Coordinates of C-alpha atoms and ligand atoms in Angstrom, one line a residue:
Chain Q
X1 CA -13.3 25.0 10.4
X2 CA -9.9 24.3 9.8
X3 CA -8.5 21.2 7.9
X4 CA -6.2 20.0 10.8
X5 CA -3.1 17.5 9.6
X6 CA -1.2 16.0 12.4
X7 CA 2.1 14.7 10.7
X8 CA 3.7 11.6 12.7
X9 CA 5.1 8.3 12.5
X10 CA 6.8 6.9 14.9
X11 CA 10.7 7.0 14.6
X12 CA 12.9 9.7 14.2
X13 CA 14.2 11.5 11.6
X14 CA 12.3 10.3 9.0
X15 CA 11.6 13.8 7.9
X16 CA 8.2 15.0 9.6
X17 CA 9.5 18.6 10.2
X18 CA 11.0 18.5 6.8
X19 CA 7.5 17.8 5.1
X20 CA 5.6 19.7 7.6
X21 CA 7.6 22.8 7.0
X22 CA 7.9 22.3 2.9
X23 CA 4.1 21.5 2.9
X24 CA 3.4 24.2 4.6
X25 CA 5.4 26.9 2.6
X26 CA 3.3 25.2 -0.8
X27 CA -0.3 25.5 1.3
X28 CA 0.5 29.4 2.0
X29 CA 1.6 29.9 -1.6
X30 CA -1.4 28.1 -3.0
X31 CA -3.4 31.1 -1.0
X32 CA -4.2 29.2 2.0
X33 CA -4.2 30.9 5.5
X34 CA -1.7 28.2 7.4
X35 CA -0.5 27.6 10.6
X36 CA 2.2 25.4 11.4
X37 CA 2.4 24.5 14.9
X38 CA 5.5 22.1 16.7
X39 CA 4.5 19.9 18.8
X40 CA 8.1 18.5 19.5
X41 CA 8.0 19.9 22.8
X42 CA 11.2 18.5 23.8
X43 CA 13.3 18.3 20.9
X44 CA 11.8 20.9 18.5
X45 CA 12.9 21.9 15.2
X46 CA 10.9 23.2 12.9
X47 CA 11.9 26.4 13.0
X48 CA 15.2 25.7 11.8
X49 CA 13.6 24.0 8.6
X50 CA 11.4 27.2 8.5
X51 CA 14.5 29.4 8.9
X52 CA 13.4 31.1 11.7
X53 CA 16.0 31.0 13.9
X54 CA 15.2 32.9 16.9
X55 CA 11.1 32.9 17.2
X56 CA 10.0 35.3 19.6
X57 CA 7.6 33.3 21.6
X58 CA 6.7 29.9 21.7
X59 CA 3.8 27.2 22.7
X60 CA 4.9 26.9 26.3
X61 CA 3.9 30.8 27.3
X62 CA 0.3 29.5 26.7
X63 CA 1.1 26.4 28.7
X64 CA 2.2 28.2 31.2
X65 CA -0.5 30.9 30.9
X66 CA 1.6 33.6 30.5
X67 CA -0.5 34.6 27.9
X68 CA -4.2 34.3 27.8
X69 CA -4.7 32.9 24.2
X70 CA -3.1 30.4 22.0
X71 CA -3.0 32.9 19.1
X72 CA -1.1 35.2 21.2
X73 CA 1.8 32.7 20.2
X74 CA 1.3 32.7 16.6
X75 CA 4.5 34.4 15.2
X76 CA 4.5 35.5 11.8
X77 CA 7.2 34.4 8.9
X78 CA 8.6 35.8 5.8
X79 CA 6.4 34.2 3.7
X80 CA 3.0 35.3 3.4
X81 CA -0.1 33.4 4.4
X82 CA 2.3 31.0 6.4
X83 CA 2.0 31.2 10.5
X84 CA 3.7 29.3 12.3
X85 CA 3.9 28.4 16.6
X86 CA 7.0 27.6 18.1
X87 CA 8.4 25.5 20.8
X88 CA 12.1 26.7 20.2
X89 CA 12.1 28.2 23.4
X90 CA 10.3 25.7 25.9
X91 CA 11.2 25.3 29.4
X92 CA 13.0 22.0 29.9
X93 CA 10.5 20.9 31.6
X94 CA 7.9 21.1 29.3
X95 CA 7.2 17.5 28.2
X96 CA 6.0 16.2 31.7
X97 CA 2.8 18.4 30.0
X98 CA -0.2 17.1 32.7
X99 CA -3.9 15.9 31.5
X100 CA -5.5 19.4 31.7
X101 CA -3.2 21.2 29.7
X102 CA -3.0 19.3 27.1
X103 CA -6.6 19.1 26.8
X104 CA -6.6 22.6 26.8
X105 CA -4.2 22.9 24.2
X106 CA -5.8 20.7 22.2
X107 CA -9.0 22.4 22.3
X108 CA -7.5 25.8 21.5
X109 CA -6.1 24.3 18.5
X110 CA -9.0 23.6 16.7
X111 CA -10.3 26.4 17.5
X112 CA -7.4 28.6 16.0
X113 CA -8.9 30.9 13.0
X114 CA -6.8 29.2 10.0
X115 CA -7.7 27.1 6.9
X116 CA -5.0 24.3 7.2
X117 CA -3.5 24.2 10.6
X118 CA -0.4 21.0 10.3
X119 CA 1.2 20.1 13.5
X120 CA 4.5 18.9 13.6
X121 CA 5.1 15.7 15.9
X122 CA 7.8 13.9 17.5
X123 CA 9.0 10.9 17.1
X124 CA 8.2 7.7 19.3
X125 CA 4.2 6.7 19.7
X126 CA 3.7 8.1 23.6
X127 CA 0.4 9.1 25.1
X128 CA 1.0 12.4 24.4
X129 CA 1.9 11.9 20.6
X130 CA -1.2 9.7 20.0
X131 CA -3.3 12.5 21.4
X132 CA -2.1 15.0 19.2
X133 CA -2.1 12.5 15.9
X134 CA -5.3 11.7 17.1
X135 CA -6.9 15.5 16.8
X136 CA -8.2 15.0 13.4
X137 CA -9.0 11.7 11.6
X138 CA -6.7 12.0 8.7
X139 CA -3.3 11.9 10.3
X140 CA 0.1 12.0 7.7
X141 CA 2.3 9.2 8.8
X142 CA 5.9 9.6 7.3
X143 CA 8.0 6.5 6.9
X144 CA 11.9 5.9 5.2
X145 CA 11.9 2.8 3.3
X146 CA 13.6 1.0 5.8
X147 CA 12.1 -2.3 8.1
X148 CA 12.9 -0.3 11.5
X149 CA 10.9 2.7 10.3
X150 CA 7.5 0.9 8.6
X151 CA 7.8 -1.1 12.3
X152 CA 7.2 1.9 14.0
X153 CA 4.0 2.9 11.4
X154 CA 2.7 -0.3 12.3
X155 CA 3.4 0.6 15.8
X156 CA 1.9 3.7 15.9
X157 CA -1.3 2.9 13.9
X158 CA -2.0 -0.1 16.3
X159 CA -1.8 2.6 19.0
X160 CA -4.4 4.8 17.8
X161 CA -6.3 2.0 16.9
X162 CA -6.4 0.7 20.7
X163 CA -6.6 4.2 21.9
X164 CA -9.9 4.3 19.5
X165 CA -11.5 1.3 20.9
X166 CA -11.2 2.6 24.9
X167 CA -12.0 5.7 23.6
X168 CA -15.9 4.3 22.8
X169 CA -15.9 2.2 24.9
X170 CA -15.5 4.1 27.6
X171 CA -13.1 3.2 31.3
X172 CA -15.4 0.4 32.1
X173 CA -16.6 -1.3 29.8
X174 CA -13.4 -1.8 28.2
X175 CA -12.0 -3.0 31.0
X176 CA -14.7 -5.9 31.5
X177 CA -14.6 -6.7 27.8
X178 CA -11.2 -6.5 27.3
X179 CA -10.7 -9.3 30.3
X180 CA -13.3 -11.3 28.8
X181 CA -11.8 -11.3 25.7
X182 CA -8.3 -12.1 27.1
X183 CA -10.0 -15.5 28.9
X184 CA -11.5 -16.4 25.3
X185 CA -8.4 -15.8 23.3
X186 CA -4.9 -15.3 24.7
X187 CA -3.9 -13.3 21.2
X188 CA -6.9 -10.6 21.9
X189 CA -4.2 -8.1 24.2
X190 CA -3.3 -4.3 23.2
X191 CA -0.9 -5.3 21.1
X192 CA -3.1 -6.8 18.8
X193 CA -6.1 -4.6 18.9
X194 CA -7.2 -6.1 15.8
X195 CA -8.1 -9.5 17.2
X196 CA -9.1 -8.1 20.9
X197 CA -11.6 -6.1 18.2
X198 CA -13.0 -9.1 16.7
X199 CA -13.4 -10.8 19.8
X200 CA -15.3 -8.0 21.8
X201 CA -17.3 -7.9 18.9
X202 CA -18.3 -11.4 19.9
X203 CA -19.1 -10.8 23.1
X204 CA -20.7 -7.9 22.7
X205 CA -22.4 -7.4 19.0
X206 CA -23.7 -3.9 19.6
X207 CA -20.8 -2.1 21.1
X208 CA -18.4 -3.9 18.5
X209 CA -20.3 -2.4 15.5
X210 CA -20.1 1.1 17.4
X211 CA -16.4 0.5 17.4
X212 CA -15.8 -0.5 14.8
X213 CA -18.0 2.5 12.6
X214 CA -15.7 4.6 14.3
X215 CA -13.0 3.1 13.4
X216 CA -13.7 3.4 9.5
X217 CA -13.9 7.2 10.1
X218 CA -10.7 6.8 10.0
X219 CA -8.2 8.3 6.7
X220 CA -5.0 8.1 7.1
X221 CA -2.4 9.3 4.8
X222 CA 1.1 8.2 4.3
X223 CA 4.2 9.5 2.8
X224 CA 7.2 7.5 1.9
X225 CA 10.0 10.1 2.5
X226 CA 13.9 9.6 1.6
X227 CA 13.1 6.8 -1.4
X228 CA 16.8 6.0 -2.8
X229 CA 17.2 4.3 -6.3
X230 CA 17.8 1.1 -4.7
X231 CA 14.6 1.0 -3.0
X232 CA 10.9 -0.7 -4.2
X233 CA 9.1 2.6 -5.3
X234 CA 6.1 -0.2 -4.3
X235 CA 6.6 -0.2 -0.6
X236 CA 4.3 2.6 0.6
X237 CA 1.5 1.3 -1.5
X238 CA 2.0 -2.2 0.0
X239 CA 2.5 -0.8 3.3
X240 CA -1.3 0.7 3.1
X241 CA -2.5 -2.4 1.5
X242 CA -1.1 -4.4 4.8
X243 CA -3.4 -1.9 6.9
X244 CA -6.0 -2.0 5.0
X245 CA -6.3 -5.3 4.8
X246 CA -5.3 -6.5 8.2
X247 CA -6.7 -4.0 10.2
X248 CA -9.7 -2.5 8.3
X249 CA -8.3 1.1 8.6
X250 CA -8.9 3.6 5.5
X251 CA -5.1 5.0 4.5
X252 CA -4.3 6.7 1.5
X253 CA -0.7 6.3 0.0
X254 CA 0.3 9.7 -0.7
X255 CA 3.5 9.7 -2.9
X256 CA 7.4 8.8 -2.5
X257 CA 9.7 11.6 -2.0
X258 CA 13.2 10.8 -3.3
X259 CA 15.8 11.0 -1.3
X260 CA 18.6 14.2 -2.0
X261 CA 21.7 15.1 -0.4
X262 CA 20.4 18.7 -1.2
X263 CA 18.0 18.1 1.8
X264 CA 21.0 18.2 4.6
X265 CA 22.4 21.1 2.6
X266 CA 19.5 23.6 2.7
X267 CA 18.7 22.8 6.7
X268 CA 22.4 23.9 7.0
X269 CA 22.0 26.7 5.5
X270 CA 19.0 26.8 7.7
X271 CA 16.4 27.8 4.4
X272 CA 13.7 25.8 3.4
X273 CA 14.6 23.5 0.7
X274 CA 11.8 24.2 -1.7
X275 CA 13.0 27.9 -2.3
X276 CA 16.8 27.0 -3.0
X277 CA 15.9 23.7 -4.7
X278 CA 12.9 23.9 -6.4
X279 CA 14.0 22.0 -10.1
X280 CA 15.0 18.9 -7.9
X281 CA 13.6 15.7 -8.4
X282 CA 12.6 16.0 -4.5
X283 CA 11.1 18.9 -4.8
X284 CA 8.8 17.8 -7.5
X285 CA 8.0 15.0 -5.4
X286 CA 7.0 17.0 -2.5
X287 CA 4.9 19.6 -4.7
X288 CA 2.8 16.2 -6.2
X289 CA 2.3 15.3 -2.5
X290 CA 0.9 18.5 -2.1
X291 CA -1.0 17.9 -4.5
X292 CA -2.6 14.7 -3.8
X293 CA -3.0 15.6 -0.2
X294 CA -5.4 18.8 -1.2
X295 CA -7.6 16.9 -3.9
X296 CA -8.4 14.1 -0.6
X297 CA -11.6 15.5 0.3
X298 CA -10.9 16.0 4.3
X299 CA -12.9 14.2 6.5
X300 CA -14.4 16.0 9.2
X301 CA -12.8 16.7 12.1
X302 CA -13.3 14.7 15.2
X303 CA -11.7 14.4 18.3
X304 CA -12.9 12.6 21.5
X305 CA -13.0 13.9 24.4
X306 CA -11.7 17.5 23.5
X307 CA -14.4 19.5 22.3
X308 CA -17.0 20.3 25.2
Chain Z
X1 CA -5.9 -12.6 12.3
X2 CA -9.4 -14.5 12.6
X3 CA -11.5 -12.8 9.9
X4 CA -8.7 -13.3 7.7
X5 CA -8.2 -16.6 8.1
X6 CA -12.1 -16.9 7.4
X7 CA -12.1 -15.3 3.6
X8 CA -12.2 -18.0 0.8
X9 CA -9.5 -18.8 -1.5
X10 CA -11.1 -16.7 -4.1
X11 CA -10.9 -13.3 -1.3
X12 CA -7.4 -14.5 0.0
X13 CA -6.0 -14.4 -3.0
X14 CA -8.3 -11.0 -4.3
X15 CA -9.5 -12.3 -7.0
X16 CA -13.2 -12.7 -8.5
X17 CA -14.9 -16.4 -8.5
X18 CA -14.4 -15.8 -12.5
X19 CA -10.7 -15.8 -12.7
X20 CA -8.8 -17.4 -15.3
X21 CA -5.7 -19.6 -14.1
X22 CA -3.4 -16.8 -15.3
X23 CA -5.1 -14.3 -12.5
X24 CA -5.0 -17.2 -10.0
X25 CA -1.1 -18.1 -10.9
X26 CA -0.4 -13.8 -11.1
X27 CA -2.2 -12.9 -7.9
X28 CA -0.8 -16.0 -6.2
X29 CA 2.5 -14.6 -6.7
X30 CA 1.5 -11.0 -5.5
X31 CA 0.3 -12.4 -2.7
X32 CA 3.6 -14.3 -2.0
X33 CA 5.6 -11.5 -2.1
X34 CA 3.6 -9.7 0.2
X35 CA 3.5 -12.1 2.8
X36 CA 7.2 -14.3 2.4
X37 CA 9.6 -14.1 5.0
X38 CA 12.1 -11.7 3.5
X39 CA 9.1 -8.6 3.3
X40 CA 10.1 -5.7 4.7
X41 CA 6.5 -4.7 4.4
X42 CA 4.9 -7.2 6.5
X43 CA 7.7 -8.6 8.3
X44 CA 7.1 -6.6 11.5
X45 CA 3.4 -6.6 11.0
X46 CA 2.4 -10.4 11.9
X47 CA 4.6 -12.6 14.2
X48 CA 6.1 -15.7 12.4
X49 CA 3.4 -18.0 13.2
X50 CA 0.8 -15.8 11.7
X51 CA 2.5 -15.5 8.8
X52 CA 3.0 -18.7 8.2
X53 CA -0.3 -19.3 8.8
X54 CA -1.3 -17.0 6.0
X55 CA 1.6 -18.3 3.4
X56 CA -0.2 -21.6 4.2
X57 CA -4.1 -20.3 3.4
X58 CA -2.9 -18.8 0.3
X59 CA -0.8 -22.2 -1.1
X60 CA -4.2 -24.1 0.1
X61 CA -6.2 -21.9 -2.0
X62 CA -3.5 -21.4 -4.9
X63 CA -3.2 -25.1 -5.7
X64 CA -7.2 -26.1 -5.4
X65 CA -8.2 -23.1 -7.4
X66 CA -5.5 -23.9 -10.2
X67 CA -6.6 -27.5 -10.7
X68 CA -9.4 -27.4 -12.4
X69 CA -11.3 -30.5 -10.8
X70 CA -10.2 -29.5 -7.8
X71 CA -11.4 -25.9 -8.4
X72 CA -14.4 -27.5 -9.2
X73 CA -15.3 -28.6 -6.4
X74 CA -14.4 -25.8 -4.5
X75 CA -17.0 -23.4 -6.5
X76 CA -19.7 -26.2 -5.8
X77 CA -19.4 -25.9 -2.1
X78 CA -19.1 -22.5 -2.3
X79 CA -22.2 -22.2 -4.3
X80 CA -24.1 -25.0 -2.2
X81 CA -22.9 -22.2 1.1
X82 CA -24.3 -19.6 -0.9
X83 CA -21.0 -17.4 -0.8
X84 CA -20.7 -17.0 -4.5
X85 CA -23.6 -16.7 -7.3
X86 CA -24.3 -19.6 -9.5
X87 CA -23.3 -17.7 -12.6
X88 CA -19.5 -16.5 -11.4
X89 CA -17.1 -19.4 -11.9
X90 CA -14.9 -19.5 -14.5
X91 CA -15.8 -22.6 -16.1
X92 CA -19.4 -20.9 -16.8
X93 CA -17.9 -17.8 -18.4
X94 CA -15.8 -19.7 -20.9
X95 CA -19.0 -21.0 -22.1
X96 CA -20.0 -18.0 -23.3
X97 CA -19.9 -16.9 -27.0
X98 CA -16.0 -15.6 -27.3
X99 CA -14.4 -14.5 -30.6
X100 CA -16.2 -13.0 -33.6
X101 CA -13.2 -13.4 -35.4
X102 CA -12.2 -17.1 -36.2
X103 CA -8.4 -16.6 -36.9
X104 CA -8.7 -19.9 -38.8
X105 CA -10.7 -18.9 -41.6
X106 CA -9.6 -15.0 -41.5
X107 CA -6.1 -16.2 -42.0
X108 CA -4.0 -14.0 -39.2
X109 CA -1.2 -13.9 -41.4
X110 CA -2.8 -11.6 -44.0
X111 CA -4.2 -8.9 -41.7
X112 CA -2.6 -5.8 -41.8
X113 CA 0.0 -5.7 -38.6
X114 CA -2.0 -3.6 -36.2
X115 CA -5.0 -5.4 -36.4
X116 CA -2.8 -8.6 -36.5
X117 CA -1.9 -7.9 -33.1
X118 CA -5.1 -6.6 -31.9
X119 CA -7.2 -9.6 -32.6
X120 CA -4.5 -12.3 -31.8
X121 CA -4.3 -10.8 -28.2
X122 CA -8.4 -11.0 -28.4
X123 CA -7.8 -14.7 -29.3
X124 CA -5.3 -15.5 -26.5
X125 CA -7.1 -14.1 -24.0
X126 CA -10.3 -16.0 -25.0
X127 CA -9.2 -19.0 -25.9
X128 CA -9.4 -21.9 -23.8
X129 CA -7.0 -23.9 -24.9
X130 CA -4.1 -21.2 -24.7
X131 CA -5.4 -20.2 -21.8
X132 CA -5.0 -23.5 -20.2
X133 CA -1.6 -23.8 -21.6
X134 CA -0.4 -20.6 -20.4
X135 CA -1.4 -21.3 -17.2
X136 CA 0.8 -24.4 -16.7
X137 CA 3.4 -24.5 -14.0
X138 CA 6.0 -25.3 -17.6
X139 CA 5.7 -25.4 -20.7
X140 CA 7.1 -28.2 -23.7
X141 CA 7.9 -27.1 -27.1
X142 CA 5.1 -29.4 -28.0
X143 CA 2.9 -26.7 -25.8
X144 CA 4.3 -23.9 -27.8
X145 CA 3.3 -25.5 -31.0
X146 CA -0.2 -26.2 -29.4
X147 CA -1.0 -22.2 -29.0
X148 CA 1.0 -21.6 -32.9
X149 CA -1.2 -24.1 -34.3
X150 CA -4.7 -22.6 -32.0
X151 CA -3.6 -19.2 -33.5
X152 CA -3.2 -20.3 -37.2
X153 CA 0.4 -19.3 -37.6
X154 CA 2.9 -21.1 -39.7
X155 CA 6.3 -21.3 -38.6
X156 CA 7.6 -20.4 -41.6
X157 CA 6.2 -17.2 -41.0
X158 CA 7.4 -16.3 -38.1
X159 CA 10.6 -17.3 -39.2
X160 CA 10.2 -14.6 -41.9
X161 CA 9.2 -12.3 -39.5
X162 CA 11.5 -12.8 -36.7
X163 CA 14.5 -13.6 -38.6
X164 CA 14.7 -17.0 -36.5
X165 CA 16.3 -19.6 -38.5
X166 CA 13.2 -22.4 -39.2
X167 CA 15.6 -25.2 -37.8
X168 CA 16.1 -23.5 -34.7
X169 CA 12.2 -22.8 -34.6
X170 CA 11.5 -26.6 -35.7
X171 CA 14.6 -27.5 -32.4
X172 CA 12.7 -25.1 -29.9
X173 CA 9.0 -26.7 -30.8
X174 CA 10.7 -30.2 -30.8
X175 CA 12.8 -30.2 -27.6
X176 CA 15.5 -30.7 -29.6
X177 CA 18.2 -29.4 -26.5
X178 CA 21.3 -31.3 -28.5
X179 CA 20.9 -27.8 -31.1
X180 CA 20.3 -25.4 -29.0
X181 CA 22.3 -22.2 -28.2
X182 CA 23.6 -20.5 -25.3
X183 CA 20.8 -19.5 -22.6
X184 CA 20.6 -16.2 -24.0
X185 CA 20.4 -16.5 -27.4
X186 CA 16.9 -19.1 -26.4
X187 CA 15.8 -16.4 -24.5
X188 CA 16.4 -14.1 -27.2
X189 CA 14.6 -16.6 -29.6
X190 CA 11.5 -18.0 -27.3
X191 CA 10.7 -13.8 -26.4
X192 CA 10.7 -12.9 -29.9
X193 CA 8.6 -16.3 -30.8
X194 CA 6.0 -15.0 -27.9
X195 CA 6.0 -11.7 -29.4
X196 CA 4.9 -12.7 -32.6
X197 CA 2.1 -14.8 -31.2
X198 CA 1.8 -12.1 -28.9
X199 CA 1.5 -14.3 -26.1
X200 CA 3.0 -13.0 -22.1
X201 CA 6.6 -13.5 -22.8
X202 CA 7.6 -14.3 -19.7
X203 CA 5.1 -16.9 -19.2
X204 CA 6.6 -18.3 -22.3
X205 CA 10.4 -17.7 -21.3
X206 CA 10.0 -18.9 -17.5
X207 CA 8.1 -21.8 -18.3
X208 CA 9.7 -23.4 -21.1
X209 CA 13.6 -22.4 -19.5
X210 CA 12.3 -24.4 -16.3
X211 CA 12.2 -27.7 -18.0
X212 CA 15.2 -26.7 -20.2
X213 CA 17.3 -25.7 -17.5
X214 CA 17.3 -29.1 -16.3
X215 CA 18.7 -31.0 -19.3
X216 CA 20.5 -28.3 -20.7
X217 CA 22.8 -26.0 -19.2
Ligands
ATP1 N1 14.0 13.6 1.2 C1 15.1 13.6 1.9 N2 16.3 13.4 1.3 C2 17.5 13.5 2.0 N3 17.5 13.7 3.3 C3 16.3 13.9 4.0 C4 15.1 13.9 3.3 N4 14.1 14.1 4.2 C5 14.7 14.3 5.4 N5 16.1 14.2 5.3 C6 17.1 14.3 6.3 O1 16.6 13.7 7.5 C7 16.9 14.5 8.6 C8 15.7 14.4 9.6 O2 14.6 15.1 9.0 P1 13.5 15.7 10.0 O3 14.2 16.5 11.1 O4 12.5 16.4 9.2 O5 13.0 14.4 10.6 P2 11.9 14.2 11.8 O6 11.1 13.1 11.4 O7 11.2 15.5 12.1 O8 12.8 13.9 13.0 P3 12.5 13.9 14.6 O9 11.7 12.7 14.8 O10 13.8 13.9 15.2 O11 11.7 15.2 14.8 C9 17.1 15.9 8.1 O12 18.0 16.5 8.8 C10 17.5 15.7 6.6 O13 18.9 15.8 6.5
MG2 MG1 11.1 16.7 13.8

């Protein structure tokens, strides 16, 4: 089965197409049968940072079923091994993507004969995004070094986290146990899914521990992209430690990737950055990434309420 | 943050019940700069009250774990609650045998230099005594003579070695702030001075310029 890496974090522009299309170019060198896949539906890019223009078809023809399979999407790129989906050419209407398709898409995905399949997410921490971040267990978050940006990690992991806990404990129950909660300690709302955790676990021992099990499946990874020389080369680390501490979620801190002015050039010139820069400091950065990312041994993949 | 605020000073501050006061004082100040107001890591993580609430847990368990009545105490109840194993505190571990060199007799100064340094960190980091010392919030320059002497160093030695003139070294040991020199150069001095004893410089450097800074500036 595919290693599936769903690549978000929250704000914009942090550089999730960026990494998602540079990771990509070093897992189809390395040999690997990859598939890239962009799940901006609305504000897609990817295929710039790929330098592929004008893709041919795109993720919305399987939306909109007019073709049969997801794979019937798959367009192929100049470098070898690398696949890649596109949603260049969506339909404007595309985001307002209902229950059931999504689901479907979902389960297609997984299904998808590749060995690394990365999906490239957009920004903000919607339903929508969760689901797709959610798809494997060991989502990349990307963050810059700046407060606004590690606020929207934190954001985004406390969404999956709630999402996580309805998602055992099923409609009901979390509704009764969540209100029970609430009357016990005001602090125990969705915003803090940490403490409504802890205090479900009172009320209910046995479907706490269940909970929270499934919560250690968990492995995040996250990448510190656009590090300037001004900035703590500690943050990322400390970012994970904050997690792990506070909210007893596995995260791995990947690497920093420094930040290069070389980066806006080669998207201009609408070629992916490792082949015209490949002595920068950056692109070293980004190939040790790679690197640290592969050796991870992959959890398995598990997502709830997709497969049958 | 409930099962936070339940951990022990010894888990607040990650540390092991057998920490010496220089782990407590190091990972009391890691801690701090995690969790201060001005983080950018953790500033959007906990509201204000939460964080205050933690800056709080980790003084309370900074200053009873750094006095060592105090910490003491502390390990008893913990023992009594069965949290921690009889054998883990500190104070039982710096009963155990320590150095097999005794730099006293062996005479540091006649070792060749790279076992010199080699077995004077060994001593540092066993013996009590510095170890207390270090550990201090600052440091006199009757402390710094305290460690010399524990280490079996003259200071006409290190005034051969460090090309420190002996009066300054005899002014710096004395508290002698009339002849001292311009901030730097003290600096300069007191970091060679730990080097030689090889002893954290900065402990040394931080600690005694915090009184000095006082009375002479
Ligand atoms: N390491 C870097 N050094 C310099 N600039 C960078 C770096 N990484 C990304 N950028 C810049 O940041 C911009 C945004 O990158 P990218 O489009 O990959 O972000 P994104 O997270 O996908 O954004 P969105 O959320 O809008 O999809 C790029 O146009 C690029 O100029
Ligand atoms: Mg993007």
């Amino acid at each position: 089965m595919a290693h599936i890496w769903p690549i978000g974090g929250g704000k914009g522009g942090t550089g999730k197409s960026f990494l998602t299309g540079n990771l990509g170019i070093l897992l189809a060198k390395n040999g690997y049968r990859t598939l890239l896949v962009d799940i901006d539906f609305g504000t897609a890019n990817l295929h710039t940072v790929l330098g592929i223009p004008h893709p041919e078809t795109s993720i919305s023809d399987f939306i909109n079923k007019k073709v049969g399979t997801l794979e019937e999407t798959v367009v192929t790129t100049a470098i070898p091994n690398l696949y890649f989906i596109s949603s260049a050419l969506n339909s404007l209407d595309i985001t307002n993507i209902v229950h059931e398709q999504k689901m479907r898409l979902l389960r297609s995905i997984t299904k998808l004969p590749y060995e690394y399949i990365l999906l490239d997410l957009g920004a903000g921490t919607s339903f929508n995004t969760i689901d797709f971040f959610m798809i494997s267990n060991s989502g990349i978050l990307v963050t810059t070094a700046e407060p606004t940006s590690i606020e929207n990690i934190y954001r985004l992991i406390r969404s999956v986290y709630i999402r996580r806990i309805r998602q055992e404990l099923k409609v009901h129950n979390f509704r009764v146990l969540a209100e029970e909660a609430k009357t016990r300690d005001s602090r125990a709302t969705e915003q803090n899914p940490e403490i409504l955790l802890y205090i479900i676990k009172e009320i209910d021992p046995e479907r706490g521990r269940v909970v929270e099990q499934s919560l250690r499946g968990f492995e995040f990874k996250l990448v510190l992209n656009q590090l300037r020389k001004q900035d703590d080369p500690n943050i990322g680390a400390l970012i994970c430690k904050i997690i792990e501490r506070h909210l007893g979620l596995k995260i791995h801190f990947i690497g920093n990737i420094s930040f290069d002015d070389h980066v806006h050039s080669s998207i201009c010139k609408k070629m992916p950055f490792l082949h015209i820069y490949p002595y920068t400091q950056t692109a070293s950065d980004i190939r040790r990434c790679y690197e640290n990312m592969v050796s991870l041994k992959e959890t398995q993949l598990c997502i709830h309420g997709v497969a049958e | 943050m409930n099962p936070f605020r339940k951990q022990n000073h010894y888990e607040l501050l990650e540390i092991s019940p057998g920490a010496s006061p220089m782990e407590i004082r190091r990972a009391y100040k890691n801690a701090f700069e995690l969790y201060k107001d001005e983080s950018i890591v953790s500033y959007s993580f906990f509201t204000p009250e939460e964080r205050k609430e933690i800056i709080a847990g980790l003084e309370d368990a900074y200053l009873t774990l750094i006095n060592p009545e105090s910490r003491a105490e502390y390990d008893r109840t913990l023992i009594a609650s069965g949290a921690v194993e009889e054998e883990a505190p500190y104070y039982h571990k710096t009963r155990d045998p320590i150095s097999i060199y005794d730099l006293r007799k062996t005479h540091a100064d006649m070792i060749g230099p790279r076992r010199r340094t080699e077995d004077l960190k060994h001593v540092v980091s066993h013996n009590k005594l510095i170890q207390e010392i270090m550990s201090q919030d600052s440091l006199t320059g009757a402390d710094l003579c305290k460690i010399r002497k524990e280490l079996g160093i003259s200071l006409e030695k290190i005034a051969e070695e460090t090309n420190i003139r002996i009066s300054m070294l005899r002014a710096i040991e004395g508290d002698d702030f009339d002849s001292f020199p311009p901030m730097v150069y003290l600096k300069g001095f007191l970091k060679s001075y730990a080097r030689y004893l090889q002893v954290d410089e900065h402990v040394i450097i931080d600690g005694y310029i915090k009184r000095v800074g006082k009375q002479h500036s």
